[in-house]
PDB file of C-alpha atoms in Angstrom:
ATOM      1  CA  CYS A 268     122.236  12.930   7.457  1.00 47.00           C
ATOM      2  CA  ARG A 269     125.817  14.185   7.414  1.00 49.00           C
ATOM      3  CA  GLU A 270     128.057  14.556   4.438  1.00 53.00           C
ATOM      4  CA  ARG A 271     131.736  15.569   4.334  1.00 52.00           C
ATOM      5  CA  VAL A 272     132.556  17.179   1.025  1.00 53.00           C
ATOM      6  CA  ASN A 273     135.183  19.027  -0.891  1.00 56.00           C
ATOM      7  CA  ASN A 274     134.457  21.188  -3.905  1.00 63.00           C
ATOM      8  CA  PRO A 275     131.933  20.572  -5.560  1.00 76.00           C
ATOM      9  CA  ALA A 276     129.244  18.878  -3.452  1.00 80.00           C
ATOM     10  CA  GLN A 277     126.648  16.574  -4.965  1.00 85.00           C
ATOM     11  CA  ILE A 278     123.396  16.806  -3.014  1.00 87.00           C
ATOM     12  CA  PRO A 279     120.797  14.078  -3.584  1.00 86.00           C
ATOM     13  CA  VAL A 280     117.241  15.412  -3.859  1.00 85.00           C
ATOM     14  CA  GLU A 281     114.067  13.358  -4.114  1.00 82.00           C
ATOM     15  CA  ALA A 282     111.006  15.043  -5.581  1.00 79.00           C
ATOM     16  CA  PRO A 283     107.947  12.976  -4.628  1.00 77.00           C
ATOM     17  CA  ALA A 284     105.886  14.688  -7.337  1.00 78.00           C
ATOM     18  CA  ALA A 285     106.380  17.279 -10.046  1.00 78.00           C
ATOM     19  CA  GLU A 286     106.137  20.380  -7.895  1.00 82.00           C
ATOM     20  CA  LYS A 287     107.981  23.468  -6.716  1.00 87.00           C
ATOM     21  CA  GLU A 288     111.264  22.607  -5.001  1.00 90.00           C
ATOM     22  CA  ALA A 289     113.747  24.763  -3.148  1.00 94.00           C
ATOM     23  CA  VAL A 290     117.287  23.738  -2.237  1.00 95.00           C
ATOM     24  CA  ARG A 291     119.113  26.312  -0.129  1.00 97.00           C
ATOM     25  CA  ILE A 292     122.420  26.313   1.751  1.00 97.00           C
ATOM     26  CA  TYR A 293     122.720  28.063   5.135  1.00 98.00           C
ATOM     27  CA  ASN A 294     125.744  28.677   7.333  1.00 96.00           C
ATOM     28  CA  SER A 295     125.951  27.664  10.995  1.00 94.00           C
ATOM     29  CA  THR A 296     124.352  30.951  12.116  1.00 96.00           C
ATOM     30  CA  GLY A 297     121.316  30.412   9.879  1.00 96.00           C
ATOM     31  CA  GLU A 298     122.202  32.953   7.198  1.00 97.00           C
ATOM     32  CA  LEU A 299     121.343  32.056   3.605  1.00 98.00           C
ATOM     33  CA  VAL A 300     124.538  31.305   1.675  1.00 97.00           C
ATOM     34  CA  LYS A 301     123.293  29.974  -1.665  1.00 97.00           C
ATOM     35  CA  THR A 302     120.032  29.138  -3.416  1.00 97.00           C
ATOM     36  CA  LEU A 303     120.648  26.123  -5.650  1.00 96.00           C
ATOM     37  CA  VAL A 304     117.095  25.410  -6.812  1.00 94.00           C
ATOM     38  CA  ASP A 305     113.962  27.518  -6.638  1.00 95.00           C
ATOM     39  CA  GLY A 306     111.420  26.245  -9.106  1.00 92.00           C
ATOM     40  CA  ASN A 307     109.642  23.216 -10.499  1.00 88.00           C
ATOM     41  CA  MET A 308     111.368  19.832 -10.687  1.00 86.00           C
ATOM     42  CA  SER A 309     110.098  16.633 -12.209  1.00 86.00           C
ATOM     43  CA  ALA A 310     109.261  13.734  -9.899  1.00 85.00           C
ATOM     44  CA  GLY A 311     112.134  11.383  -9.053  1.00 87.00           C
ATOM     45  CA  PHE A 312     115.705  11.496  -7.817  1.00 88.00           C
ATOM     46  CA  HIS A 313     118.035  14.338  -8.777  1.00 89.00           C
ATOM     47  CA  GLN A 314     121.617  15.364  -7.998  1.00 91.00           C
ATOM     48  CA  VAL A 315     122.082  19.065  -7.302  1.00 92.00           C
ATOM     49  CA  THR A 316     125.631  20.409  -7.494  1.00 91.00           C
ATOM     50  CA  TRP A 317     126.932  23.068  -5.119  1.00 91.00           C
ATOM     51  CA  ASP A 318     130.204  24.590  -6.274  1.00 90.00           C
ATOM     52  CA  ALA A 319     131.073  25.889  -2.764  1.00 90.00           C
ATOM     53  CA  THR A 320     130.266  29.491  -3.613  1.00 93.00           C
ATOM     54  CA  ASP A 321     127.742  31.910  -2.154  1.00 95.00           C
ATOM     55  CA  ASN A 322     125.010  33.748  -4.075  1.00 96.00           C
ATOM     56  CA  SER A 323     127.559  36.415  -5.086  1.00 96.00           C
ATOM     57  CA  GLY A 324     129.968  33.849  -6.542  1.00 94.00           C
ATOM     58  CA  ASN A 325     132.474  34.119  -3.682  1.00 95.00           C
ATOM     59  CA  GLU A 326     134.171  30.937  -2.501  1.00 91.00           C
ATOM     60  CA  ILE A 327     132.994  29.863   0.949  1.00 92.00           C
ATOM     61  CA  SER A 328     135.264  29.020   3.862  1.00 92.00           C
ATOM     62  CA  SER A 329     135.615  25.608   5.496  1.00 90.00           C
ATOM     63  CA  GLY A 330     132.951  24.870   8.075  1.00 92.00           C
ATOM     64  CA  ILE A 331     129.551  23.398   8.783  1.00 93.00           C
ATOM     65  CA  TYR A 332     126.656  24.226   6.474  1.00 94.00           C
ATOM     66  CA  PHE A 333     123.059  23.087   6.301  1.00 95.00           C
ATOM     67  CA  CYS A 334     121.121  22.190   3.181  1.00 94.00           C
ATOM     68  CA  LYS A 335     117.372  22.784   3.428  1.00 96.00           C
ATOM     69  CA  ILE A 336     115.326  20.924   0.831  1.00 93.00           C
ATOM     70  CA  THR A 337     111.671  21.916   0.508  1.00 91.00           C
ATOM     71  CA  ALA A 338     109.243  20.083  -1.767  1.00 84.00           C
ATOM     72  CA  GLY A 339     105.610  21.086  -1.439  1.00 80.00           C
ATOM     73  CA  MET A 340     104.732  20.578   2.240  1.00 83.00           C
ATOM     74  CA  HIS A 341     107.850  18.473   2.968  1.00 84.00           C
ATOM     75  CA  THR A 342     111.126  19.827   4.363  1.00 90.00           C
ATOM     76  CA  GLN A 343     114.404  18.015   4.940  1.00 91.00           C
ATOM     77  CA  MET A 344     117.679  19.293   6.436  1.00 93.00           C
ATOM     78  CA  LYS A 345     121.115  17.871   5.689  1.00 90.00           C
ATOM     79  CA  LYS A 346     124.325  18.763   7.488  1.00 92.00           C
ATOM     80  CA  ILE A 347     127.320  19.380   5.245  1.00 89.00           C
ATOM     81  CA  ILE A 348     130.874  19.637   6.519  1.00 88.00           C
ATOM     82  CA  PHE A 349     132.926  21.494   3.943  1.00 86.00           C
ATOM     83  CA  SER A 350     136.718  21.344   3.987  1.00 82.00           C
ATOM     84  CA  LYS A 351     139.194  22.815   1.538  1.00 74.00           C
TER      85      LYS A 351
END
């Protein structure tokens, strides 16, 4: 799944059950850029917003990023191409 976005990005997340979810953004070298969600979510579809900043609040540069979505035992990766 590839998504080309500008600021901010809307990331669709499906929680199969009410359980702990994690939504994290990584750069192309695998370094953690931003944690968007780290906690319990209700079952169903959600939209998570990424404001194109890192965990320190700094604006990120254009490039390729990866969104890792973990729900229970399930993991999904999404490729995000960010351009300013």
